[in-house]
Amino acid sequence: MRNGLAPFSMLVALGALTVSLPAAAQDYKSDNSDIAPLVHFEAVNPNEPAGDRLGAARHLAAAIVKSDNASPKMITDVGSFTGEFLEAFMQEFPEAKGQWTEPVATNEGNAHKRFARFGDRVSYVIGCAARDISQGCVPAGTDVLLTSWLSIHQDRPGIAKFYKEAADLLPSGGWVVNLDHVGNTGNAWETRLKTARAEMVGEGLAATTEGPPVHHADWTVPTLDEHLADLKAAGFDDVQVVWRRLDTVLIMARKH
């Protein structure tokens, strides 16, 4: 279908599907008292203490990798912020190792708090500014490569480069997962989605802030079609948009 959206992902986008936590998810406090003011599986942005309402999408990504009968040994998250995306994968795969990766140490303390329940399964690396994985932060043996808000940190050529390098790094059966914004090239949908977000925020169904703003005023956020074209050009031909809310999408690609 257009933009790779199947009926399943449309249901998710409309909020018709509830993603259940894995059965093993009893080792954290559902009221977040163990990591407060952080929120499990959510990024906490200014003036939004309840989180970014993207925890379900992060759990969904982990569940899809698991449904592929995968048992990843190494999960690397590039641009981890406080570790909310990697947390969902460490929860889903109790035997896996994980790497939190950020260009600066600002949130390393928060990440240690979030990951304390996983013991020594998580390592911490400072590097790969602007999600530039050519700088060598992705360790050998990575089975799953996570990132968020790639389009905020890279322009279109940089995004294409990221996908190509991900394809080169991952083994057969490996996954690249990107939770990101998509653009609408200034058409009517941009206004419609902005208006709808305001209503959804008022009803508690979405957050005002999902990821930081684009870092360069002259950049144009790529459309979904452009993301999918860049993944195909990188060599990924098993790609799906598995979740969407307004202009935020969860794109997953498996390497054959």
mmCIF file of C-alpha atoms in Angstrom:
data_model
loop_
_atom_site.group_PDB
_atom_site.id
_atom_site.type_symbol
_atom_site.label_atom_id
_atom_site.label_comp_id
_atom_site.label_asym_id
_atom_site.label_seq_id
_atom_site.Cartn_x
_atom_site.Cartn_y
_atom_site.Cartn_z
ATOM 1 C CA MET A 1 0.000 0.000 0.000
ATOM 2 C CA ARG A 2 1.007 3.630 -0.293
ATOM 3 C CA ASN A 3 3.928 4.577 1.972
ATOM 4 C CA GLY A 4 4.209 0.956 3.119
ATOM 5 C CA LEU A 5 1.221 1.245 5.466
ATOM 6 C CA ALA A 6 -0.642 -2.036 5.780
ATOM 7 C CA PRO A 7 -4.047 -2.315 7.481
ATOM 8 C CA PHE A 8 -2.320 -3.546 10.661
ATOM 9 C CA SER A 9 -0.232 -0.402 10.947
ATOM 10 C CA MET A 10 -3.261 1.738 10.232
ATOM 11 C CA LEU A 11 -4.999 0.168 13.210
ATOM 12 C CA VAL A 12 -2.002 0.933 15.356
ATOM 13 C CA ALA A 13 -1.880 4.497 14.063
ATOM 14 C CA LEU A 14 -5.513 5.008 14.997
ATOM 15 C CA GLY A 15 -4.935 3.680 18.477
ATOM 16 C CA ALA A 16 -7.091 0.589 17.896
ATOM 17 C CA LEU A 17 -4.389 -1.801 19.058
ATOM 18 C CA THR A 18 -3.235 -2.069 22.653
ATOM 19 C CA VAL A 19 0.294 -3.377 23.120
ATOM 20 C CA SER A 20 0.621 -5.477 26.263
ATOM 21 C CA LEU A 21 3.801 -5.521 28.268
ATOM 22 C CA PRO A 22 5.692 -8.831 28.298
ATOM 23 C CA ALA A 23 4.897 -11.235 31.103
ATOM 24 C CA ALA A 24 8.290 -10.640 32.673
ATOM 25 C CA ALA A 25 7.559 -6.945 33.132
ATOM 26 C CA GLN A 26 6.982 -7.253 36.874
ATOM 27 C CA ASP A 27 10.450 -6.139 37.929
ATOM 28 C CA TYR A 28 9.802 -2.416 37.725
ATOM 29 C CA LYS A 29 7.393 -0.054 39.432
ATOM 30 C CA SER A 30 4.416 0.787 37.229
ATOM 31 C CA ASP A 31 4.065 4.066 39.129
ATOM 32 C CA ASN A 32 7.675 4.900 38.119
ATOM 33 C CA SER A 33 8.671 5.419 41.758
ATOM 34 C CA ASP A 34 11.868 3.440 41.143
ATOM 35 C CA ILE A 35 13.153 5.905 38.523
ATOM 36 C CA ALA A 36 11.183 9.130 39.108
ATOM 37 C CA PRO A 37 11.098 11.736 37.671
ATOM 38 C CA LEU A 38 11.810 9.489 34.665
ATOM 39 C CA VAL A 39 8.976 7.399 33.231
ATOM 40 C CA HIS A 40 9.471 3.806 32.131
ATOM 41 C CA PHE A 41 9.743 3.481 28.329
ATOM 42 C CA GLU A 42 8.996 7.200 27.833
ATOM 43 C CA ALA A 43 11.078 10.289 27.182
ATOM 44 C CA VAL A 44 10.253 13.074 29.631
ATOM 45 C CA ASN A 45 10.434 16.449 27.913
ATOM 46 C CA PRO A 46 10.038 19.903 29.500
ATOM 47 C CA ASN A 47 6.519 20.600 30.814
ATOM 48 C CA GLU A 48 5.383 17.030 30.056
ATOM 49 C CA PRO A 49 6.087 14.990 33.202
ATOM 50 C CA ALA A 50 3.911 12.076 32.026
ATOM 51 C CA GLY A 51 6.267 11.374 29.130
ATOM 52 C CA ASP A 52 6.007 11.508 25.352
ATOM 53 C CA ARG A 53 3.260 8.844 25.002
ATOM 54 C CA LEU A 54 5.515 6.758 22.750
ATOM 55 C CA GLY A 55 6.093 3.834 25.096
ATOM 56 C CA ALA A 56 3.636 1.633 23.199
ATOM 57 C CA ALA A 57 5.513 2.208 19.938
ATOM 58 C CA ARG A 58 8.794 1.257 21.597
ATOM 59 C CA HIS A 59 7.285 -1.931 23.025
ATOM 60 C CA LEU A 60 5.799 -2.714 19.622
ATOM 61 C CA ALA A 61 9.214 -2.520 17.971
ATOM 62 C CA ALA A 62 10.649 -4.998 20.471
ATOM 63 C CA ALA A 63 7.666 -7.330 20.103
ATOM 64 C CA ILE A 64 8.024 -7.388 16.312
ATOM 65 C CA VAL A 65 11.696 -8.310 16.505
ATOM 66 C CA LYS A 66 10.782 -11.067 18.972
ATOM 67 C CA SER A 67 8.000 -12.321 16.689
ATOM 68 C CA ASP A 68 10.660 -12.942 14.052
ATOM 69 C CA ASN A 69 11.972 -15.683 16.374
ATOM 70 C CA ALA A 70 14.981 -13.514 16.968
ATOM 71 C CA SER A 71 17.236 -13.797 20.001
ATOM 72 C CA PRO A 72 19.465 -10.759 19.564
ATOM 73 C CA LYS A 73 22.704 -10.839 21.469
ATOM 74 C CA MET A 74 23.582 -7.130 21.114
ATOM 75 C CA ILE A 75 21.194 -4.193 20.839
ATOM 76 C CA THR A 76 22.744 -0.803 20.173
ATOM 77 C CA ASP A 77 20.791 2.427 20.600
ATOM 78 C CA VAL A 78 22.395 5.458 18.934
ATOM 79 C CA GLY A 79 21.068 8.746 20.253
ATOM 80 C CA SER A 80 19.594 7.152 23.364
ATOM 81 C CA PHE A 81 18.630 10.280 25.366
ATOM 82 C CA THR A 82 17.693 8.734 28.739
ATOM 83 C CA GLY A 83 17.427 5.201 27.339
ATOM 84 C CA GLU A 84 13.663 4.843 26.906
ATOM 85 C CA PHE A 85 13.855 2.953 23.583
ATOM 86 C CA LEU A 86 16.624 0.601 24.676
ATOM 87 C CA GLU A 87 14.727 -0.093 27.913
ATOM 88 C CA ALA A 88 11.852 -1.663 25.974
ATOM 89 C CA PHE A 89 14.281 -4.014 24.205
ATOM 90 C CA MET A 90 16.208 -4.933 27.349
ATOM 91 C CA GLN A 91 12.866 -5.794 28.946
ATOM 92 C CA GLU A 92 11.810 -7.946 26.001
ATOM 93 C CA PHE A 93 15.136 -9.779 25.617
ATOM 94 C CA PRO A 94 16.460 -10.712 29.076
ATOM 95 C CA GLU A 95 19.536 -12.469 27.682
ATOM 96 C CA ALA A 96 20.662 -9.627 25.421
ATOM 97 C CA LYS A 97 23.332 -7.019 26.009
ATOM 98 C CA GLY A 98 22.588 -3.404 25.229
ATOM 99 C CA GLN A 99 24.542 -0.227 24.536
ATOM 100 C CA TRP A 100 23.349 3.265 25.458
ATOM 101 C CA THR A 101 25.017 5.773 23.136
ATOM 102 C CA GLU A 102 24.976 9.560 23.351
ATOM 103 C CA PRO A 103 27.366 12.243 22.060
ATOM 104 C CA VAL A 104 27.555 13.887 25.515
ATOM 105 C CA ALA A 105 27.306 12.628 29.093
ATOM 106 C CA THR A 106 24.427 14.914 30.126
ATOM 107 C CA ASN A 107 21.918 12.073 30.500
ATOM 108 C CA GLU A 108 24.261 9.262 31.471
ATOM 109 C CA GLY A 109 23.197 9.513 35.106
ATOM 110 C CA ASN A 110 19.551 9.256 34.107
ATOM 111 C CA ALA A 111 20.367 6.251 31.940
ATOM 112 C CA HIS A 112 22.124 4.513 34.839
ATOM 113 C CA LYS A 113 19.001 5.046 36.934
ATOM 114 C CA ARG A 114 16.739 3.678 34.199
ATOM 115 C CA PHE A 115 18.933 0.640 33.534
ATOM 116 C CA ALA A 116 19.855 -0.223 37.123
ATOM 117 C CA ARG A 117 17.468 -3.202 37.083
ATOM 118 C CA PHE A 118 19.377 -4.731 34.162
ATOM 119 C CA GLY A 119 22.687 -4.864 36.023
ATOM 120 C CA ASP A 120 25.782 -5.176 33.859
ATOM 121 C CA ARG A 121 23.822 -6.017 30.708
ATOM 122 C CA VAL A 122 23.968 -2.370 29.591
ATOM 123 C CA SER A 123 27.134 -0.519 28.630
ATOM 124 C CA TYR A 124 27.535 3.231 28.141
ATOM 125 C CA VAL A 125 29.370 4.894 25.258
ATOM 126 C CA ILE A 126 29.886 8.568 24.485
ATOM 127 C CA GLY A 127 30.153 9.077 20.739
ATOM 128 C CA CYS A 128 28.553 9.254 17.304
ATOM 129 C CA ALA A 129 27.448 12.868 17.433
ATOM 130 C CA ALA A 130 24.457 13.664 15.206
ATOM 131 C CA ARG A 131 23.747 9.921 14.830
ATOM 132 C CA ASP A 132 26.844 9.581 12.624
ATOM 133 C CA ILE A 133 27.583 5.871 13.031
ATOM 134 C CA SER A 134 30.615 6.136 10.749
ATOM 135 C CA GLN A 135 32.409 7.429 13.876
ATOM 136 C CA GLY A 136 32.602 3.853 15.127
ATOM 137 C CA CYS A 137 30.237 3.710 18.113
ATOM 138 C CA VAL A 138 28.329 0.629 16.910
ATOM 139 C CA PRO A 139 30.100 -2.480 18.247
ATOM 140 C CA ALA A 140 30.725 -5.574 16.165
ATOM 141 C CA GLY A 141 28.041 -8.167 16.684
ATOM 142 C CA THR A 142 25.151 -5.703 16.880
ATOM 143 C CA ASP A 143 21.960 -7.525 15.859
ATOM 144 C CA VAL A 144 19.521 -4.648 16.357
ATOM 145 C CA LEU A 145 20.334 -0.985 15.721
ATOM 146 C CA LEU A 146 17.929 1.526 17.248
ATOM 147 C CA THR A 147 17.749 5.255 16.707
ATOM 148 C CA SER A 148 15.255 8.052 17.262
ATOM 149 C CA TRP A 149 14.724 11.386 15.550
ATOM 150 C CA LEU A 150 17.294 10.771 12.840
ATOM 151 C CA SER A 151 15.753 13.496 10.670
ATOM 152 C CA ILE A 152 16.371 16.055 13.409
ATOM 153 C CA HIS A 153 20.105 15.363 13.434
ATOM 154 C CA GLN A 154 20.802 14.583 9.766
ATOM 155 C CA ASP A 155 19.743 16.047 6.433
ATOM 156 C CA ARG A 156 18.516 13.815 3.620
ATOM 157 C CA PRO A 157 21.994 12.730 2.435
ATOM 158 C CA GLY A 158 22.979 12.030 6.032
ATOM 159 C CA ILE A 159 19.893 9.879 6.553
ATOM 160 C CA ALA A 160 20.659 7.890 3.403
ATOM 161 C CA LYS A 161 24.224 7.446 4.659
ATOM 162 C CA PHE A 162 22.994 6.196 8.040
ATOM 163 C CA TYR A 163 20.767 3.572 6.429
ATOM 164 C CA LYS A 164 23.562 2.403 4.100
ATOM 165 C CA GLU A 165 26.038 2.093 6.960
ATOM 166 C CA ALA A 166 23.443 0.263 9.042
ATOM 167 C CA ALA A 167 22.974 -2.230 6.216
ATOM 168 C CA ASP A 168 26.737 -2.762 6.060
ATOM 169 C CA LEU A 169 27.050 -3.266 9.827
ATOM 170 C CA LEU A 170 24.134 -5.583 10.487
ATOM 171 C CA PRO A 171 24.245 -9.354 9.961
ATOM 172 C CA SER A 172 21.684 -11.269 7.941
ATOM 173 C CA GLY A 173 18.463 -11.162 9.959
ATOM 174 C CA GLY A 174 19.503 -7.972 11.732
ATOM 175 C CA TRP A 175 17.189 -5.022 12.241
ATOM 176 C CA VAL A 176 17.404 -1.234 11.973
ATOM 177 C CA VAL A 177 14.610 0.612 13.762
ATOM 178 C CA ASN A 178 13.954 4.348 13.501
ATOM 179 C CA LEU A 179 11.338 6.277 15.483
ATOM 180 C CA ASP A 180 11.192 9.554 13.630
ATOM 181 C CA HIS A 181 9.256 12.442 12.203
ATOM 182 C CA VAL A 182 8.200 12.611 8.566
ATOM 183 C CA GLY A 183 7.544 15.750 6.586
ATOM 184 C CA ASN A 184 4.627 16.716 4.404
ATOM 185 C CA THR A 185 6.438 19.221 2.154
ATOM 186 C CA GLY A 186 4.221 22.081 3.256
ATOM 187 C CA ASN A 187 1.003 20.597 1.873
ATOM 188 C CA ALA A 188 -2.419 20.593 3.509
ATOM 189 C CA TRP A 189 -1.577 17.570 5.626
ATOM 190 C CA GLU A 190 0.983 19.584 7.592
ATOM 191 C CA THR A 191 -1.772 21.922 8.808
ATOM 192 C CA ARG A 192 -4.228 19.097 9.406
ATOM 193 C CA LEU A 193 -1.796 17.113 11.537
ATOM 194 C CA LYS A 194 -0.721 20.166 13.533
ATOM 195 C CA THR A 195 -4.356 21.002 14.301
ATOM 196 C CA ALA A 196 -5.148 17.391 15.190
ATOM 197 C CA ARG A 197 -2.143 17.200 17.535
ATOM 198 C CA ALA A 198 -3.445 20.148 19.545
ATOM 199 C CA GLU A 199 -6.764 18.352 20.035
ATOM 200 C CA MET A 200 -5.104 15.032 20.896
ATOM 201 C CA VAL A 201 -2.808 16.707 23.431
ATOM 202 C CA GLY A 202 -5.861 18.218 25.104
ATOM 203 C CA GLU A 203 -7.387 14.751 25.399
ATOM 204 C CA GLY A 204 -4.176 13.194 26.718
ATOM 205 C CA LEU A 205 -3.703 11.033 23.615
ATOM 206 C CA ALA A 206 -0.470 12.614 22.380
ATOM 207 C CA ALA A 207 2.367 14.760 23.643
ATOM 208 C CA THR A 208 3.140 18.267 22.490
ATOM 209 C CA THR A 209 6.814 17.351 22.126
ATOM 210 C CA GLU A 210 7.882 14.157 20.409
ATOM 211 C CA GLY A 211 11.603 14.580 19.898
ATOM 212 C CA PRO A 212 13.537 17.843 19.780
ATOM 213 C CA PRO A 213 13.159 20.397 16.973
ATOM 214 C CA VAL A 214 15.168 20.139 13.752
ATOM 215 C CA HIS A 215 18.685 21.337 14.477
ATOM 216 C CA HIS A 216 19.158 23.350 11.279
ATOM 217 C CA ALA A 217 16.568 25.830 10.065
ATOM 218 C CA ASP A 218 17.391 25.203 6.402
ATOM 219 C CA TRP A 219 16.697 21.462 6.594
ATOM 220 C CA THR A 220 13.505 19.938 5.262
ATOM 221 C CA VAL A 221 12.184 16.900 7.129
ATOM 222 C CA PRO A 222 12.054 14.014 4.613
ATOM 223 C CA THR A 223 8.723 12.548 3.660
ATOM 224 C CA LEU A 224 7.872 8.961 4.462
ATOM 225 C CA ASP A 225 8.337 8.065 0.806
ATOM 226 C CA GLU A 226 11.857 9.502 0.937
ATOM 227 C CA HIS A 227 12.734 7.466 4.048
ATOM 228 C CA LEU A 228 11.494 4.302 2.365
ATOM 229 C CA ALA A 229 13.387 5.092 -0.853
ATOM 230 C CA ASP A 230 16.612 5.602 1.110
ATOM 231 C CA LEU A 231 16.161 2.293 2.920
ATOM 232 C CA LYS A 232 15.620 0.523 -0.388
ATOM 233 C CA ALA A 233 18.692 2.183 -1.887
ATOM 234 C CA ALA A 234 20.688 1.029 1.158
ATOM 235 C CA GLY A 235 19.751 -2.571 0.372
ATOM 236 C CA PHE A 236 16.810 -3.126 2.723
ATOM 237 C CA ASP A 237 13.871 -4.687 0.885
ATOM 238 C CA ASP A 238 11.985 -5.973 3.928
ATOM 239 C CA VAL A 239 10.667 -2.692 5.322
ATOM 240 C CA GLN A 240 7.456 -1.720 7.075
ATOM 241 C CA VAL A 241 5.921 1.271 8.791
ATOM 242 C CA VAL A 242 4.476 -0.525 11.798
ATOM 243 C CA TRP A 243 3.121 2.428 13.746
ATOM 244 C CA ARG A 244 2.170 6.013 13.039
ATOM 245 C CA ARG A 245 0.678 8.880 15.010
ATOM 246 C CA LEU A 246 0.343 12.165 13.185
ATOM 247 C CA ASP A 247 3.830 12.983 11.843
ATOM 248 C CA THR A 248 5.679 10.461 14.033
ATOM 249 C CA VAL A 249 6.403 7.030 12.544
ATOM 250 C CA LEU A 250 8.089 3.808 13.558
ATOM 251 C CA ILE A 251 10.003 2.374 10.598
ATOM 252 C CA MET A 252 11.530 -1.105 10.813
ATOM 253 C CA ALA A 253 13.767 -2.818 8.285
ATOM 254 C CA ARG A 254 15.139 -6.363 8.391
ATOM 255 C CA LYS A 255 18.280 -7.326 6.532
ATOM 256 C CA HIS A 256 18.019 -10.497 4.466
#
